[in-house]
C-alpha atoms as one frame of an Amber mdcrd trajectory, in Angstrom:
protein
  -6.339  19.019 -27.739  -7.942  15.805 -28.806 -11.323  14.146 -27.363  -9.686
  11.702 -25.078  -6.729  14.626 -23.647 -10.036  16.697 -23.150 -12.096  13.982
 -20.918  -9.134  13.167 -19.193  -8.447  17.388 -18.391 -12.305  17.178 -17.497
 -11.776  14.704 -14.816  -8.913  16.152 -13.516 -10.695  19.607 -12.993 -13.485
  18.392 -11.728 -11.906  16.306  -8.992  -9.214  18.769  -8.419 -12.094  21.393
  -7.472 -14.285  18.950  -5.656 -11.556  17.468  -3.922 -11.449  20.633  -1.721
 -15.169  21.263  -1.246 -15.818  17.748  -0.097 -13.038  17.693   2.653 -14.270
  20.894   4.170 -17.451  20.090   4.388 -16.704  16.575   5.587 -14.213  17.964
   8.063 -15.682  21.397   9.797 -18.640  19.932  10.922 -16.539  18.163  13.976
 -15.344  21.148  14.706 -18.696  22.915  14.985 -19.501  20.039  17.257 -16.574
  21.161  19.712 -17.629  24.227  19.906 -21.318  23.691  20.302 -20.447  20.933
  23.095 -18.248  23.411  25.049 -20.996  25.980  24.671 -23.689  23.022  26.428
 -21.123  22.198  29.035 -19.926  26.209  30.004 -22.745  28.372  28.949 -20.140
  30.351  27.690 -21.786  32.635  24.935 -18.482  32.854  22.909 -18.647  29.057
  21.713 -21.837  29.874  20.898 -21.256  32.227  18.879 -18.206  30.449  16.906
 -20.357  27.151  16.096 -23.126  29.605  14.090 -20.148  31.394  12.318 -19.011
  27.645  11.480 -22.426  26.247  10.717 -22.814  29.263   7.792 -19.663  27.769
   6.252 -20.717  23.912   6.785 -23.806  24.814   4.708 -21.562  26.999   2.063
 -19.448  23.645   1.493 -22.472  21.293   1.435 -24.020  22.951  -1.476 -21.321
  23.834  -3.501 -20.077  20.006  -2.501 -23.338  18.613  -3.871 -23.533  20.417
  -7.006 -19.695  19.771  -7.914 -20.493  15.853  -6.751 -23.368  15.737  -8.746
 -21.722  17.142 -11.957 -18.751  14.371 -11.268 -21.667  11.527 -11.239 -22.943
  12.743 -14.670 -19.206  13.197 -15.940 -18.819   9.379 -14.951 -21.374   8.542
 -17.588 -20.861  11.183 -19.814 -16.893  10.812 -20.477 -16.571   7.177 -19.322
 -19.019   5.201 -20.706 -16.642   2.184 -21.192 -15.529   2.026 -17.267 -19.486
   2.675 -16.522 -20.979  -0.494 -18.558 -18.708  -3.188 -16.470 -17.657  -0.885
 -13.091 -21.580  -0.006 -12.201 -22.646  -3.711 -11.039 -19.456  -4.226  -9.279
 -18.753  -1.245  -7.612 -22.034   0.338  -7.349 -22.668   0.011  -4.017 -20.723
   2.206  -2.423 -22.215   4.877  -4.824 -25.836   3.716  -3.338 -24.627   3.821
  -0.073 -22.876   7.255  -0.388 -26.245   8.730  -1.814 -27.851   7.378   1.237
 -25.484   8.940   3.799 -25.668  12.225   1.784 -29.494  12.342   2.396 -28.810
  11.736   6.067 -26.477  14.507   5.883 -28.904  16.926   4.382 -31.566  16.300
   6.540 -29.240  16.194   9.592 -28.149  19.740   8.203 -31.522  20.693   8.121
 -32.557  20.175  11.427 -29.227  21.597  12.899 -29.805  24.974  10.581 -33.043
  25.686  11.934 -32.894  23.747  15.043 -32.060  26.848  17.413 -34.249  27.478
  20.248 -36.492  24.925  18.707 -35.053  21.450  19.455 -33.620  19.762  22.345
 -30.420  21.350  23.245 -28.414  17.809  23.013 -30.579  16.767  20.124 -29.723
  19.803  18.394 -25.901  19.279  18.788 -26.373  15.104  18.148 -27.508  16.651
  14.387 -24.298  18.631  13.784 -22.534  15.324  15.064 -24.394  13.898  12.702
 -23.603  16.009   9.609 -19.996  15.212  10.538 -20.350  11.429  10.620 -22.365
  11.122   7.781 -19.823  13.373   5.476 -16.941  11.203   6.908 -18.948   8.080
   5.647 -19.630   9.760   2.183 -16.143   9.997   1.668 -14.815   6.846   2.924
 -17.534   5.125   0.492 -16.148   7.211  -2.452 -12.884   6.565  -1.789 -13.683
   2.639  -1.749 -14.501   3.301  -5.444 -11.345   4.671  -6.055  -9.518   1.890
  -4.193 -11.475  -0.551  -6.188  -9.878   1.006  -9.663  -6.290   0.664  -8.066
  -6.770  -2.862  -6.768  -9.709  -4.648  -8.446 -11.370  -7.219  -6.527 -15.005
  -9.054  -6.407 -15.359 -10.420  -9.837 -13.633 -13.005 -12.407 -12.229 -11.232
 -15.424 -12.147 -13.742 -18.601 -12.194 -13.404 -22.140 -13.452  -9.972 -21.936
 -15.968 -10.779 -19.635 -16.767  -9.901 -16.261 -18.393 -12.562 -14.098 -18.903
 -13.819 -10.332 -19.671 -10.639  -9.337 -19.638 -10.009  -5.665 -20.295  -6.016
  -4.520 -19.082  -6.624  -1.205 -15.683  -7.779  -1.783 -15.336  -5.216  -4.642
 -16.265  -2.648  -1.453 -13.932  -4.573   0.984 -10.984  -4.353  -1.987  -7.195
  -4.545  -0.690  -6.509  -0.769  -1.107  -9.192   0.637   0.593  -8.264   1.109
   4.273  -4.787   2.525   3.357  -6.220   4.830   0.817  -9.137   5.920   3.436
  -7.326   6.369   6.269  -4.645   8.305   4.687  -7.208  10.537   2.751  -9.308
  11.519   5.825  -6.166  12.240   7.934  -5.069  14.785   5.144  -8.690  15.789
   4.889  -8.323  16.898   8.443  -4.829  18.429   8.318  -6.177  20.774   5.091
  -9.098  21.883   6.430  -7.776  22.021  10.081  -4.672  24.014   9.275  -6.482
  26.160   6.530  -9.500  27.486   8.915  -7.117  28.028  11.864  -4.949  30.068
   9.111  -8.131  32.477   8.628  -8.682  32.812  12.597  -5.057  33.374  13.096
  -5.203  36.260  10.155  -7.913  37.761  12.151  -6.267  37.256  15.431  -2.655
  38.970  13.747  -4.864  42.037  13.081  -6.144  42.510  16.128 -10.359  41.711
  15.581 -12.360  40.135  18.129  -9.584  38.080  19.819 -11.154  36.036  22.012
 -13.700  34.675  19.284 -10.951  33.892  17.347  -8.407  32.541  19.344 -11.078
  29.581  20.607 -11.584  28.907  17.379  -8.156  28.676  16.363  -7.157  26.226
  19.306 -10.116  23.679  18.036  -8.947  24.217  14.535  -5.488  23.651  14.804
  -5.603  21.083  17.531  -7.500  18.921  15.111  -5.322  19.827  12.122  -2.190
  19.143  14.339  -2.914  15.842  15.920  -4.086  14.615  11.957  -0.538  15.859
  10.942   1.319  13.836  13.522  -0.805  10.620  12.720  -0.632  11.188   8.609
   3.465   9.975   8.642   2.457   6.306  10.004  -0.937   6.275   7.487   1.695
   7.303   4.859   3.864   4.561   5.173   0.845   2.321   5.362  -0.577   3.413
   1.785   3.267   3.051   0.608   3.671  -0.287   1.343   0.263  -0.727   0.276
   1.114   0.284  -3.073   4.516  -1.259  -3.044   2.365  -4.699  -2.883  -0.607
  -4.050  -5.517   0.938  -1.415  -7.813   4.486  -1.619  -8.103   4.920   0.763
 -11.378   3.391   3.369  -9.142   5.703   3.227  -6.446   8.602   3.224  -9.144
   7.279   6.259 -10.693   6.679   8.017  -7.157  10.381   7.487  -6.448  11.804
   7.338 -10.240  13.431   3.863  -9.447  14.163   2.575 -12.889  16.692  -0.234
 -11.794  15.098  -3.338 -10.032  17.278  -3.635  -6.828  17.705  -4.736  -3.514
  19.323  -1.845  -1.137  17.129   0.772  -2.867  17.772   4.314  -2.061  15.333
   7.000  -1.234  15.161   9.529  -3.529  14.842  13.151  -2.536  13.889  15.489
  -5.117  15.611  15.199  -8.815  14.264  15.081 -12.064  12.996  12.152 -14.408
  14.887  12.048 -17.880  16.315   9.553 -20.366  19.824   9.159 -20.884  21.059
   9.087 -24.687  22.321   5.683 -25.520  26.199   5.055 -25.993  26.634   4.959
 -29.483  26.484   1.340 -30.826  23.465   0.471 -28.547  19.777   0.660 -29.299
  18.850   0.681 -24.902  17.350   4.216 -23.473  18.355   3.999 -20.031  16.482
   6.258 -17.355  17.107   8.161 -14.209  17.091  10.991 -11.792  19.188  13.542
 -12.042  19.891  16.085  -9.388  18.652  13.774  -6.462  19.622  13.293  -3.101
  19.677   9.697  -2.567  19.589   7.823   1.132  20.886   4.565   0.813  18.920
   1.596   1.819  16.026   3.454   2.948  13.173   2.533   0.357  14.216  -1.178
   1.036  13.396  -0.578   4.427  10.526   1.410   4.362   8.658  -0.425   1.649
   9.465  -4.171   3.039  11.173  -3.536   6.240  15.184  -4.814   5.217  17.790
  -3.051   3.386  18.674  -6.199   1.239  14.842  -6.310  -0.058  14.319  -5.942
  -3.510  12.574  -3.263  -4.851  10.598  -3.550  -8.363  11.609  -0.773 -10.738
  10.496   0.247 -14.219  12.380  -1.724 -16.115  10.407  -4.850 -14.883   7.446
  -2.775 -16.350   6.509  -3.375 -19.950   6.998   0.334 -21.387   3.780   0.848
 -22.639   2.220   0.363 -19.199   4.550   3.279 -17.540   2.861   6.088 -16.118
   3.757   9.490 -16.770   7.060   9.075 -14.303   8.139  12.767 -14.237   4.660
  14.226 -13.086   4.061  11.307 -10.471   7.382  11.767  -9.145   7.364  15.798
  -8.870   3.466  15.582  -7.328   4.908  12.803  -4.798   7.633  14.970  -3.828
   5.469  17.871  -3.231   2.945  16.256  -0.968   5.826  14.738   0.947   7.512
  18.089   1.248   4.645  19.826   2.271   3.372  16.786   4.545   7.079  17.088
   6.358   6.281  20.990   6.916   3.196  20.694   8.245   4.042  17.950  10.510
   7.000  20.174  12.079   4.412  22.961  11.618   1.977  20.878  14.045   4.536
  20.130  16.472   4.857  24.193  16.900   1.135  24.350  17.174   0.451  21.785
  19.471   3.360  23.479  21.859   1.412  26.293  21.366  -1.845  25.873  22.393
  -0.864  23.107  25.245   1.925  24.841  26.851   3.109  27.774  25.700   0.189
  30.011  25.024   2.315  33.204  24.813   3.139  32.070  21.179  -0.633  32.489
  20.795  -0.307  36.535  20.719   3.080  36.113  18.784   3.390  37.700  15.195
   5.767  34.989  14.001   3.594  32.329  15.360   0.247  33.591  13.361   2.389
  34.245  10.643   3.466  30.698   9.789  -0.257  29.558  10.476  -1.616  32.461
   8.025   1.359  31.017   5.249   0.375  27.540   5.709  -3.671  28.098   4.647
  -3.075  26.848   1.246  -0.411  23.704   2.188  -2.631  20.991   3.130  -5.071
  21.528   0.062  -2.056  22.109  -2.243  -0.748  18.237  -0.532  -4.035  16.978
  -0.926  -3.987  18.115  -4.789  -0.414  16.698  -5.540  -1.536  13.266  -3.399
  -4.600  12.637  -5.871  -2.049  13.452  -8.655   0.024  10.781  -7.648  -3.120
   8.428  -6.826  -4.642   9.240 -10.100  -1.924   9.760 -12.747   0.171   7.010
 -11.347  -2.350   3.992 -12.344  -2.665   5.418 -15.900  -2.772   4.052 -18.539
  -5.172   1.719 -16.194  -8.562   3.028 -15.551  -9.123  -0.785 -14.035  -5.756
  -1.365 -13.012  -4.609  -4.209 -15.094  -8.166  -4.903 -16.289  -9.300  -1.509
 -18.431  -7.119   0.882 -20.303  -8.205   4.550 -19.675  -8.215   4.892 -23.570
 -10.963   2.013 -23.909 -13.664   3.530 -21.597 -13.587   7.077 -23.085 -16.988
   8.416 -24.891 -16.602   8.169 -28.792 -18.439  11.197 -28.923 -17.043  13.756
 -30.442 -17.080  17.433 -29.409 -15.511  16.605 -25.684 -13.418  19.265 -25.521
 -16.121  22.051 -25.562 -17.735  20.281 -22.180 -14.298  20.722 -21.023 -14.249
  24.742 -20.854 -18.202  24.307 -20.068 -17.551  22.469 -16.844 -14.239  24.399
 -16.217 -16.198  27.373 -16.274 -18.800  26.218 -13.571 -16.345  25.157 -11.457
 -14.635  28.482 -11.356 -17.615  30.162 -11.129 -18.904  28.057  -7.898 -15.166
  29.008  -6.620 -15.964  32.320  -6.452 -18.892  32.290  -5.538 -17.647  30.118
  -2.564 -14.763  32.788  -2.190 -17.468  35.535  -1.964 -19.698  34.180   0.459
 -16.665  33.181   3.035 -15.519  36.727   2.570 -18.660  38.012   3.590 -18.906
  35.758   6.574 -15.457  36.457   7.896 -16.620  39.915   7.767 -19.917  39.749
   9.445 -18.102  37.884  12.386 -17.830  40.732  14.647 -21.759  41.611  13.748
 -22.763  38.330  14.745 -20.720  38.295  17.693 -22.419  41.521  19.361 -25.653
  40.305  18.272 -25.666  37.015  19.708 -23.765  38.265  22.528 -26.548  40.746
  23.402 -29.362  38.257  23.029 -27.912  36.132  25.903
């Protein structure tokens, strides 16, 4: 593995781990705030138990998210000094604001964890809500920086120099809102179904039924509503990609020929077709794909005869890794559809057919869905990052030109990967211990009240 590949692999591993920690740490405080609100309104101690149990999970993911996020910030400078040299003055503002949001989140978490029986009860609840709001702000601000890499704005680029820098225009770039909306909904879907799945597993085992039933309802409601909204967000994001990054959209769909009445491809394997005798040109296509006529043109441009740009209009040296992008996109869409269907069933069970909440088939489906949302997020980020290649700043700076000249990056890749694996093992251990402690916590808190 050469240093360039090692640097890309290290960044990919770091983002892959951090995004899970960050999504859970960003979303779970809202579950906690709802349970806390229900306790304050009803006085039902079961909701207080749920709140306190979830607050421990929030603390765990805040710490691991802070560690992994700090490592990422060091990696940007360590691995990509060419990028940071120019991007820092342009897109540094959302990172600074994200740091402010992080400190607010840390202060609010301290108040919340140590404020039981010490603070005004509604102020205490507000500090819990503030954890979620500041975490959400952090996520949106970080996505702004990534969106800027996909849709550079806020500067003039001439002869290799960046001038007329406007950090506000850079932050409010054209890709920010579609990316942020899609990412936030994905975080609620993944975290909601994962948390609901854990409680479904405990219900399936008949453990502490009332506690886990109420917790399940809160978590799955968030996840299901977000899953029902996500197709609209996905359509919004895809239209943005079609306008700003046509090469990425062509790779997502495996579309080689620029055409009107472009079909939507389901499945398929990207491959090169060997040239016929006497021809030097290589033609690329999807094998084994199911094509739905006109649908891609309709989805992207709103009419069947609209032209969709294919890879034949893109210089070969500016193609992303089409096979990886296409497969990752298909995985993301397939999981999104499955979670959408599960969301419909979940809401029927929570709001209408409540007997389903005790049926083994219903609980098993939610248990199996635990990793689904996070796999979709990982696939989506693969599409976002690999689909932008070979650019680190789209059509401004190539990734190869931004990498550090320092040798031995492969060793830092091994070290950082080991650290992330260790963090993940610690999180799994701590969460497993917290889940086992729930019955004990429930009895203790109930006795005190």
